[in-house]
Amino acid sequence: MLFTDLQLIEPLLQALQAEGYTTPTPIQQKAIPPVLEGKDLLGGAQTGTGKTAAFTLPILQRMFAEYKQGMKRTNPRALILTPTRELAIQIGESIAAYGKFLPLKHTVIFGGVSQHQQVMALRSGVDIVVATPGRLLDLMQQQLLSLRDINYFVLDEADRMLDMGFVHDVKRVVAKLPAKRQTLFFSATMPTEIKQLAAGLLINPVYVEVTPVSSTAERIQQTVYFTPRQDKLSLLVHLLQDSSIESVLVFMQMKHAANKLCTSLIRAGIPAEAIHGNKSQNARQLALSNFKNRRTRVLVATDIAARGIDIDDLTHVVNFELPNVPETYVHRIGRTGRAGAEGIAISFCEPAERPFLQDIQKLIRQTIPVSPTPEFERKVQPIADDKPPRREGNYSSRNGNSGGGYGNNRSSGSRPSGNRPSGSRPSANRSGGNRSSNQGSSRFAISR
């Protein structure tokens, strides 16, 4: 199937062609037709499945049809609600890309920055608003934004909304929406709470689901090192001596630990930046830009901050700390091996994390191969704590306890997933075999 088979209008097809997309992903094939028909939709899809295009394309098409009929731009007519700033920005970029040949206007509003430019955009008139719950409610309370004309409502990453404690805010937003609207509801997982929330929002929805959360991409090579907590940093530095490990996303549980690891890597001569909720929006965007443009080799991220991050050609994901929620592991490693590319997922497992590994292997129904720990010098020391780490994050965990540092008991309960829609896109095959380096690291080179 091609995008031309989905009854999309020519301006959208031109935009897709300009982006290099020709073939819709399964979620796009299943979701676009019923959304074009005006039906409510409940979508179960995890990271990397292309779900942003699954709702963006048909909404743009329906709104353009209304525009041609002479509908005036007064208040926004579409609202896309997301849990994080990064995801909101990514969706905004997708709307700009797919709607480049349409006269529709959009804006992205989120906290952590001045609201001035966001307010100016709203006053100038927009058709689509992409927003996080907190800033959206702030602007509504200031009577700077009205939802009375919303015809299309998208709730994306609903499970993350639940994890971050935003469900009450979501319900406050929904209470201000018109009863007559089209609602699209997406979630990577479908626990009972999510099903109950969806039941209250949707009317006779079409249900589509692809790639169950327990599955991992076949092209992702997974391995685990059993190593004491105190050796994790030295092991990571050793592996990074292999120059074929081109771009690495390293996951930590806590903001405090992410900062420490980043500082330790820099002291070891490895370009690294950290991204988490305590960073300013400008700092986070700069770190992402540096990583995408290969100015920074290593990006250290917490699960929440990584939500919505989309990075082309990410070669490696490293679980410096194993998550205590197994679905989180699936979402983490799904950042690599996208669009038919190969990827490597490396996990460090200390003795206290063995139960987490067992839960992960039970979920994905496979045993992760164990790599022998290579010989390396244990000269790299982690940055010492100058004070006990605080409980991090602004959401309540359903599993685990608070903690920090490298491998302490940790608070999680997150199910991160990035999100960039992608159909098949032509990619150049880069030849070359594995470039060997130190023993124990070259085996993770990707032939590209």
Short mmCIF file of C-alpha atoms in Angstrom, two decimals:
data_model
loop_
_atom_site.label_atom_id
_atom_site.label_comp_id
_atom_site.label_asym_id
_atom_site.label_seq_id
_atom_site.Cartn_x
_atom_site.Cartn_y
_atom_site.Cartn_z
CA MET A 1 0.00 0.00 0.00
CA LEU A 2 1.10 3.55 -0.77
CA PHE A 3 -0.04 6.87 0.67
CA THR A 4 -1.76 7.47 -2.66
CA ASP A 5 -4.10 4.58 -1.80
CA LEU A 6 -5.41 6.33 1.34
CA GLN A 7 -7.50 9.00 -0.42
CA LEU A 8 -5.27 11.80 0.81
CA ILE A 9 -5.44 15.15 -0.98
CA GLU A 10 -2.67 16.28 -3.29
CA PRO A 11 -1.13 18.91 -0.95
CA LEU A 12 -0.59 16.23 1.69
CA LEU A 13 0.84 13.78 -0.82
CA GLN A 14 3.24 16.46 -2.05
CA ALA A 15 4.36 17.13 1.51
CA LEU A 16 4.87 13.43 2.19
CA GLN A 17 6.90 13.10 -0.98
CA ALA A 18 9.02 16.08 0.05
CA GLU A 19 9.70 14.36 3.37
CA GLY A 20 10.65 11.14 1.61
CA TYR A 21 7.67 9.08 2.77
CA THR A 22 5.95 6.80 0.28
CA THR A 23 4.57 3.83 2.21
CA PRO A 24 2.32 4.20 5.27
CA THR A 25 3.12 2.26 8.42
CA PRO A 26 0.55 -0.24 9.76
CA ILE A 27 -0.94 2.24 12.24
CA GLN A 28 -1.29 4.80 9.44
CA GLN A 29 -2.96 2.27 7.15
CA LYS A 30 -5.46 1.35 9.86
CA ALA A 31 -6.12 4.76 11.40
CA ILE A 32 -6.23 7.24 8.52
CA PRO A 33 -9.37 5.90 6.74
CA PRO A 34 -11.71 5.95 9.79
CA VAL A 35 -10.40 9.34 10.91
CA LEU A 36 -11.08 10.72 7.44
CA GLU A 37 -14.63 9.41 7.86
CA GLY A 38 -15.03 11.43 11.06
CA LYS A 39 -15.06 8.49 13.48
CA ASP A 40 -13.63 8.48 16.98
CA LEU A 41 -10.55 6.32 17.30
CA LEU A 42 -8.76 4.39 20.04
CA GLY A 43 -5.21 3.63 18.97
CA GLY A 44 -2.79 1.27 20.67
CA ALA A 45 0.67 1.99 19.30
CA GLN A 46 4.12 2.32 20.78
CA THR A 47 7.09 4.46 19.83
CA GLY A 48 8.33 4.51 16.27
CA THR A 49 5.09 3.29 14.70
CA GLY A 50 4.24 6.54 12.93
CA LYS A 51 1.16 7.40 14.95
CA THR A 52 1.70 11.15 14.72
CA ALA A 53 1.05 11.04 10.98
CA ALA A 54 -1.84 8.66 11.64
CA PHE A 55 -3.80 11.50 13.24
CA THR A 56 -2.09 14.58 11.78
CA LEU A 57 -2.71 13.79 8.11
CA PRO A 58 -6.47 13.10 8.27
CA ILE A 59 -7.10 16.03 10.63
CA LEU A 60 -5.27 18.39 8.27
CA GLN A 61 -7.34 17.07 5.38
CA ARG A 62 -10.67 17.48 7.17
CA MET A 63 -9.76 20.96 8.39
CA PHE A 64 -8.70 22.02 4.90
CA ALA A 65 -12.09 20.92 3.56
CA GLU A 66 -13.75 23.16 6.15
CA TYR A 67 -11.42 26.01 5.23
CA LYS A 68 -12.42 25.78 1.57
CA GLN A 69 -16.05 26.01 2.61
CA GLY A 70 -15.33 29.43 4.07
CA MET A 71 -15.03 28.62 7.78
CA LYS A 72 -13.53 31.66 9.48
CA ARG A 73 -10.52 31.43 11.76
CA THR A 74 -11.64 32.68 15.17
CA ASN A 75 -10.74 30.17 17.86
CA PRO A 76 -8.65 27.01 17.40
CA ARG A 77 -10.56 24.11 15.86
CA ALA A 78 -8.14 21.30 16.74
CA LEU A 79 -6.41 20.52 20.04
CA ILE A 80 -3.63 17.97 20.41
CA LEU A 81 -2.77 17.31 24.04
CA THR A 82 0.61 15.78 24.91
CA PRO A 83 2.36 15.03 28.22
CA THR A 84 5.75 16.64 27.50
CA ARG A 85 7.25 19.68 25.84
CA GLU A 86 9.49 17.58 23.62
CA LEU A 87 6.60 15.59 22.24
CA ALA A 88 4.57 18.76 21.68
CA ILE A 89 7.44 20.27 19.71
CA GLN A 90 7.87 17.10 17.65
CA ILE A 91 4.17 17.06 16.76
CA GLY A 92 4.33 20.74 15.87
CA GLU A 93 7.23 20.02 13.53
CA SER A 94 5.21 17.23 11.91
CA ILE A 95 2.23 19.53 11.36
CA ALA A 96 4.53 22.11 9.78
CA ALA A 97 6.03 19.47 7.49
CA TYR A 98 2.79 17.81 6.41
CA GLY A 99 0.82 21.03 6.19
CA LYS A 100 3.42 23.06 4.32
CA PHE A 101 1.17 23.30 1.24
CA LEU A 102 -1.98 24.12 3.21
CA PRO A 103 -3.15 27.53 4.50
CA LEU A 104 -3.71 26.20 8.02
CA LYS A 105 -1.89 27.72 10.99
CA HIS A 106 -0.78 26.04 14.20
CA THR A 107 1.09 26.84 17.37
CA VAL A 108 2.72 24.85 20.17
CA ILE A 109 2.26 25.90 23.79
CA PHE A 110 4.09 24.47 26.78
CA GLY A 111 5.53 25.53 30.10
CA GLY A 112 9.10 26.30 31.06
CA VAL A 113 9.33 29.35 28.80
CA SER A 114 7.70 32.76 28.64
CA GLN A 115 4.11 32.64 27.46
CA HIS A 116 4.44 35.90 25.51
CA GLN A 117 5.14 34.45 22.07
CA GLN A 118 2.54 31.74 22.59
CA VAL A 119 -0.08 34.33 23.46
CA MET A 120 0.85 36.44 20.44
CA ALA A 121 0.45 33.40 18.19
CA LEU A 122 -2.98 32.68 19.64
CA ARG A 123 -4.07 36.29 19.17
CA SER A 124 -2.99 36.24 15.54
CA GLY A 125 -5.31 33.29 14.96
CA VAL A 126 -4.47 29.61 14.70
CA ASP A 127 -6.33 26.53 13.52
CA ILE A 128 -4.45 23.90 15.53
CA VAL A 129 -3.04 24.03 19.05
CA VAL A 130 -0.54 21.47 20.30
CA ALA A 131 -0.22 21.78 24.06
CA THR A 132 0.86 20.32 27.36
CA PRO A 133 -1.82 20.31 30.06
CA GLY A 134 -0.28 22.75 32.52
CA ARG A 135 0.35 25.70 30.22
CA LEU A 136 -2.93 25.08 28.39
CA LEU A 137 -4.90 25.38 31.62
CA ASP A 138 -2.91 28.48 32.60
CA LEU A 139 -3.86 30.25 29.37
CA MET A 140 -7.46 29.13 29.68
CA GLN A 141 -7.67 30.50 33.22
CA GLN A 142 -6.29 33.81 31.96
CA GLN A 143 -9.00 33.76 29.27
CA LEU A 144 -6.32 33.87 26.59
CA LEU A 145 -7.52 30.69 24.93
CA SER A 146 -10.99 29.29 24.33
CA LEU A 147 -11.81 25.70 23.42
CA ARG A 148 -15.44 26.32 22.50
CA ASP A 149 -14.83 25.79 18.75
CA ILE A 150 -12.74 22.63 18.99
CA ASN A 151 -13.92 20.06 16.45
CA TYR A 152 -10.96 17.71 16.74
CA PHE A 153 -9.37 16.56 19.99
CA VAL A 154 -6.34 14.28 20.14
CA LEU A 155 -5.08 12.84 23.42
CA ASP A 156 -1.62 11.44 22.73
CA GLU A 157 0.48 9.27 25.05
CA ALA A 158 -2.42 8.77 27.44
CA ASP A 159 -0.49 6.23 29.50
CA ARG A 160 2.24 8.80 30.09
CA MET A 161 -0.42 11.29 31.17
CA LEU A 162 -1.45 8.74 33.77
CA ASP A 163 2.12 8.10 34.93
CA MET A 164 2.86 11.80 35.28
CA GLY A 165 -0.28 12.50 37.27
CA PHE A 166 -1.93 14.60 34.55
CA VAL A 167 -5.23 12.74 34.35
CA HIS A 168 -7.02 15.33 36.52
CA ASP A 169 -5.71 18.12 34.27
CA VAL A 170 -6.85 16.20 31.20
CA LYS A 171 -10.34 15.91 32.64
CA ARG A 172 -10.40 19.65 33.35
CA VAL A 173 -9.50 20.32 29.72
CA VAL A 174 -12.09 17.87 28.41
CA ALA A 175 -14.77 19.55 30.50
CA LYS A 176 -14.26 22.71 28.43
CA LEU A 177 -14.54 20.95 25.06
CA PRO A 178 -17.74 20.90 23.00
CA ALA A 179 -19.69 17.69 23.34
CA LYS A 180 -19.88 17.42 19.57
CA ARG A 181 -16.35 16.70 18.39
CA GLN A 182 -14.15 14.00 16.93
CA THR A 183 -11.82 12.46 19.51
CA LEU A 184 -8.68 10.44 18.84
CA PHE A 185 -7.09 8.64 21.79
CA PHE A 186 -3.63 7.07 21.62
CA SER A 187 -1.78 5.06 24.23
CA ALA A 188 1.18 2.70 24.09
CA THR A 189 -0.40 0.51 26.77
CA MET A 190 -3.97 -0.09 27.84
CA PRO A 191 -4.19 -0.60 31.60
CA THR A 192 -7.58 -0.44 33.28
CA GLU A 193 -7.28 3.25 34.13
CA ILE A 194 -6.59 4.12 30.49
CA LYS A 195 -9.53 2.07 29.26
CA GLN A 196 -11.81 3.85 31.73
CA LEU A 197 -10.53 7.25 30.61
CA ALA A 198 -11.04 6.34 26.96
CA ALA A 199 -14.57 5.08 27.62
CA GLY A 200 -15.51 8.50 28.97
CA LEU A 201 -14.11 10.38 25.98
CA LEU A 202 -14.95 8.28 22.93
CA ILE A 203 -18.23 7.53 21.18
CA ASN A 204 -18.40 4.25 19.24
CA PRO A 205 -14.67 4.36 18.50
CA VAL A 206 -12.78 2.35 15.94
CA TYR A 207 -10.03 0.41 17.70
CA VAL A 208 -6.68 -0.05 15.98
CA GLU A 209 -3.59 -1.65 17.44
CA VAL A 210 -0.14 -2.46 16.11
CA THR A 211 3.08 -3.83 17.55
CA PRO A 212 2.20 -4.95 21.07
CA VAL A 213 4.30 -3.37 23.76
CA SER A 214 5.93 -6.71 24.57
CA SER A 215 7.59 -6.91 21.18
CA THR A 216 11.01 -5.55 20.27
CA ALA A 217 12.25 -4.76 16.81
CA GLU A 218 13.96 -7.69 15.16
CA ARG A 219 16.77 -5.50 13.85
CA ILE A 220 17.79 -4.40 17.34
CA GLN A 221 20.70 -6.43 18.70
CA GLN A 222 20.30 -6.72 22.46
CA THR A 223 22.93 -7.64 25.02
CA VAL A 224 23.49 -7.32 28.75
CA TYR A 225 26.60 -7.00 30.87
CA PHE A 226 26.56 -8.25 34.44
CA THR A 227 28.67 -5.76 36.33
CA PRO A 228 28.86 -4.24 39.82
CA ARG A 229 27.43 -0.78 40.18
CA GLN A 230 30.82 0.79 40.82
CA ASP A 231 32.17 -0.55 37.50
CA LYS A 232 29.36 0.70 35.26
CA LEU A 233 30.98 4.03 34.45
CA SER A 234 34.37 2.53 33.62
CA LEU A 235 32.69 -0.11 31.45
CA LEU A 236 30.75 2.55 29.55
CA VAL A 237 33.87 4.62 28.98
CA HIS A 238 35.67 1.50 27.76
CA LEU A 239 32.92 0.62 25.29
CA LEU A 240 32.87 4.17 23.99
CA GLN A 241 36.50 3.85 22.90
CA ASP A 242 35.06 2.07 19.86
CA SER A 243 34.64 4.84 17.30
CA SER A 244 31.98 2.85 15.43
CA ILE A 245 29.61 3.61 18.30
CA GLU A 246 28.59 6.84 16.65
CA SER A 247 25.61 8.18 18.61
CA VAL A 248 24.55 6.88 22.01
CA LEU A 249 21.42 7.58 24.03
CA VAL A 250 22.13 6.60 27.64
CA PHE A 251 19.15 6.13 29.95
CA MET A 252 19.21 6.94 33.66
CA GLN A 253 16.35 6.79 36.11
CA MET A 254 17.00 10.02 37.97
CA LYS A 255 17.89 13.58 37.01
CA HIS A 256 20.57 13.77 39.70
CA ALA A 257 22.26 10.62 38.40
CA ALA A 258 22.03 11.82 34.79
CA ASN A 259 23.94 14.99 35.68
CA LYS A 260 26.61 13.01 37.50
CA LEU A 261 27.09 10.58 34.64
CA CYS A 262 27.31 13.38 32.09
CA THR A 263 29.96 15.18 34.13
CA SER A 264 31.94 11.97 34.57
CA LEU A 265 31.90 11.26 30.83
CA ILE A 266 33.08 14.78 30.03
CA ARG A 267 35.94 14.39 32.50
CA ALA A 268 36.85 11.16 30.70
CA GLY A 269 37.12 13.10 27.44
CA ILE A 270 33.80 11.97 25.93
CA PRO A 271 31.49 14.70 24.57
CA ALA A 272 28.21 14.33 26.44
CA GLU A 273 25.16 16.33 27.42
CA ALA A 274 22.27 15.58 29.76
CA ILE A 275 18.58 16.23 29.22
CA HIS A 276 15.95 16.07 31.93
CA GLY A 277 13.09 18.01 33.46
CA ASN A 278 15.27 20.35 35.51
CA LYS A 279 16.95 21.73 32.40
CA SER A 280 15.52 24.87 30.86
CA GLN A 281 13.65 24.48 27.60
CA ASN A 282 16.40 26.30 25.71
CA ALA A 283 19.07 24.07 27.24
CA ARG A 284 17.13 20.95 26.32
CA GLN A 285 16.61 22.07 22.75
CA LEU A 286 20.30 22.96 22.39
CA ALA A 287 21.35 19.56 23.75
CA LEU A 288 19.01 17.80 21.32
CA SER A 289 20.25 19.88 18.40
CA ASN A 290 23.88 19.14 19.25
CA PHE A 291 23.14 15.42 19.48
CA LYS A 292 21.14 15.26 16.25
CA ASN A 293 23.88 17.14 14.39
CA ARG A 294 26.58 14.85 15.85
CA ARG A 295 28.29 17.67 17.73
CA THR A 296 27.66 15.64 20.89
CA ARG A 297 28.26 11.91 20.83
CA VAL A 298 26.45 10.90 24.01
CA LEU A 299 23.08 12.13 25.26
CA VAL A 300 22.20 11.14 28.82
CA ALA A 301 18.46 11.24 29.39
CA THR A 302 15.79 10.35 31.88
CA ASP A 303 12.74 8.50 30.62
CA ILE A 304 10.37 11.44 30.90
CA ALA A 305 12.74 13.89 29.20
CA ALA A 306 13.33 11.41 26.38
CA ARG A 307 9.62 11.13 25.65
CA GLY A 308 9.01 12.36 22.14
CA ILE A 309 12.68 12.58 21.20
CA ASP A 310 13.15 11.48 17.62
CA ILE A 311 16.70 11.08 16.35
CA ASP A 312 17.57 9.73 12.94
CA ASP A 313 20.33 7.12 12.69
CA LEU A 314 20.65 6.55 16.42
CA THR A 315 23.07 3.64 16.52
CA HIS A 316 23.07 2.67 20.19
CA VAL A 317 20.91 2.79 23.29
CA VAL A 318 22.53 2.07 26.66
CA ASN A 319 20.51 1.20 29.74
CA PHE A 320 23.01 2.38 32.34
CA GLU A 321 20.33 1.48 34.87
CA LEU A 322 17.67 -1.10 34.13
CA PRO A 323 14.11 0.16 34.51
CA ASN A 324 11.95 -1.53 37.12
CA VAL A 325 8.97 -1.39 34.77
CA PRO A 326 9.65 -3.84 31.92
CA GLU A 327 7.60 -1.95 29.31
CA THR A 328 9.99 0.95 29.79
CA TYR A 329 12.81 -1.22 28.48
CA VAL A 330 10.88 -1.87 25.27
CA HIS A 331 10.23 1.83 24.75
CA ARG A 332 13.86 2.74 25.47
CA ILE A 333 15.45 0.38 22.99
CA GLY A 334 12.81 1.27 20.41
CA ARG A 335 14.68 4.55 19.89
CA THR A 336 17.20 2.69 17.74
CA GLY A 337 16.70 0.32 14.83
CA ARG A 338 14.00 2.45 13.22
CA ALA A 339 12.79 2.48 9.65
CA GLY A 340 14.59 -0.75 8.80
CA ALA A 341 17.95 0.37 10.19
CA GLU A 342 20.01 -1.75 12.52
CA GLY A 343 20.46 -0.81 16.15
CA ILE A 344 22.24 -1.95 19.28
CA ALA A 345 20.78 -1.99 22.80
CA ILE A 346 23.28 -2.50 25.62
CA SER A 347 22.20 -2.96 29.22
CA PHE A 348 24.25 -2.91 32.41
CA CYS A 349 22.85 -5.12 35.16
CA GLU A 350 24.12 -5.01 38.72
CA PRO A 351 23.12 -7.71 41.22
CA ALA A 352 20.24 -5.68 42.66
CA GLU A 353 18.78 -5.29 39.16
CA ARG A 354 18.54 -9.01 38.38
CA PRO A 355 14.79 -9.08 39.20
CA PHE A 356 14.24 -6.21 36.74
CA LEU A 357 16.06 -8.17 34.04
CA GLN A 358 13.93 -11.24 34.72
CA ASP A 359 10.75 -9.18 34.38
CA ILE A 360 12.00 -7.68 31.10
CA GLN A 361 12.84 -11.07 29.63
CA LYS A 362 9.47 -12.41 30.69
CA LEU A 363 7.71 -9.53 28.95
CA ILE A 364 9.62 -9.75 25.68
CA ARG A 365 9.57 -13.56 25.78
CA GLN A 366 13.25 -13.94 25.07
CA THR A 367 16.53 -14.24 26.91
CA ILE A 368 18.83 -11.30 26.34
CA PRO A 369 22.32 -12.55 25.40
CA VAL A 370 24.97 -11.96 28.05
CA SER A 371 28.26 -10.42 26.95
CA PRO A 372 31.43 -11.28 28.84
CA THR A 373 32.76 -8.27 30.68
CA PRO A 374 35.90 -7.10 28.87
CA GLU A 375 39.14 -6.21 30.58
CA PHE A 376 39.30 -2.50 31.25
CA GLU A 377 41.01 -0.09 33.59
CA ARG A 378 38.88 1.03 36.48
CA LYS A 379 40.31 4.51 36.62
CA VAL A 380 37.16 6.47 35.94
CA GLN A 381 35.43 7.47 39.13
CA PRO A 382 31.83 8.68 39.30
CA ILE A 383 31.21 12.13 40.67
CA ALA A 384 30.68 11.83 44.40
CA ASP A 385 27.40 12.91 45.92
CA ASP A 386 27.70 16.15 47.83
CA LYS A 387 24.28 15.61 49.31
CA PRO A 388 21.74 12.81 49.32
CA PRO A 389 19.75 12.77 46.09
CA ARG A 390 16.20 13.98 46.28
CA ARG A 391 13.23 12.13 44.91
CA GLU A 392 13.10 13.29 41.31
CA GLY A 393 10.30 13.87 38.87
CA ASN A 394 6.89 15.43 39.07
CA TYR A 395 4.87 12.28 38.79
CA SER A 396 3.96 9.55 41.19
CA SER A 397 5.53 6.17 40.76
CA ARG A 398 3.51 3.02 40.95
CA ASN A 399 6.60 0.90 41.46
CA GLY A 400 9.85 1.26 43.30
CA ASN A 401 11.22 3.77 45.74
CA SER A 402 13.01 7.04 45.41
CA GLY A 403 16.74 7.19 45.14
CA GLY A 404 19.59 8.39 43.01
CA GLY A 405 23.14 7.79 41.99
CA TYR A 406 24.27 4.90 39.86
CA GLY A 407 21.98 1.98 40.49
CA ASN A 408 20.34 2.76 43.79
CA ASN A 409 16.73 1.81 44.35
CA ARG A 410 14.87 4.02 41.97
CA SER A 411 11.52 5.52 41.28
CA SER A 412 10.04 4.68 37.95
CA GLY A 413 6.74 3.52 36.61
CA SER A 414 7.40 5.32 33.40
CA ARG A 415 6.64 4.00 30.00
CA PRO A 416 8.58 6.28 27.72
CA SER A 417 8.24 6.37 24.10
CA GLY A 418 9.33 8.78 21.56
CA ASN A 419 7.17 9.53 18.66
CA ARG A 420 7.87 10.38 15.10
CA PRO A 421 5.68 9.18 12.30
CA SER A 422 7.48 7.46 9.54
CA GLY A 423 6.50 5.48 6.58
CA SER A 424 9.06 3.86 4.37
CA ARG A 425 11.71 6.34 3.48
CA PRO A 426 14.53 5.77 1.03
CA SER A 427 17.85 5.40 2.76
CA ALA A 428 21.32 5.12 1.37
CA ASN A 429 23.17 1.95 2.18
CA ARG A 430 26.49 2.77 3.71
CA SER A 431 29.03 0.09 3.18
CA GLY A 432 31.71 -0.97 5.55
CA GLY A 433 32.19 -3.62 8.16
CA ASN A 434 32.62 -3.35 11.85
CA ARG A 435 35.45 -1.11 12.82
CA SER A 436 37.25 -2.83 15.63
CA SER A 437 38.69 -1.09 18.61
CA ASN A 438 39.31 -2.35 22.11
CA GLN A 439 38.41 -5.89 22.94
CA GLY A 440 34.80 -6.28 23.95
CA SER A 441 33.50 -3.20 22.20
CA SER A 442 33.91 -3.67 18.46
CA ARG A 443 31.36 -6.48 18.49
CA PHE A 444 28.73 -3.79 18.86
CA ALA A 445 29.63 -1.93 15.69
CA ILE A 446 26.90 -1.63 13.10
CA SER A 447 27.60 -2.45 9.50
CA ARG A 448 26.00 0.42 7.68
#
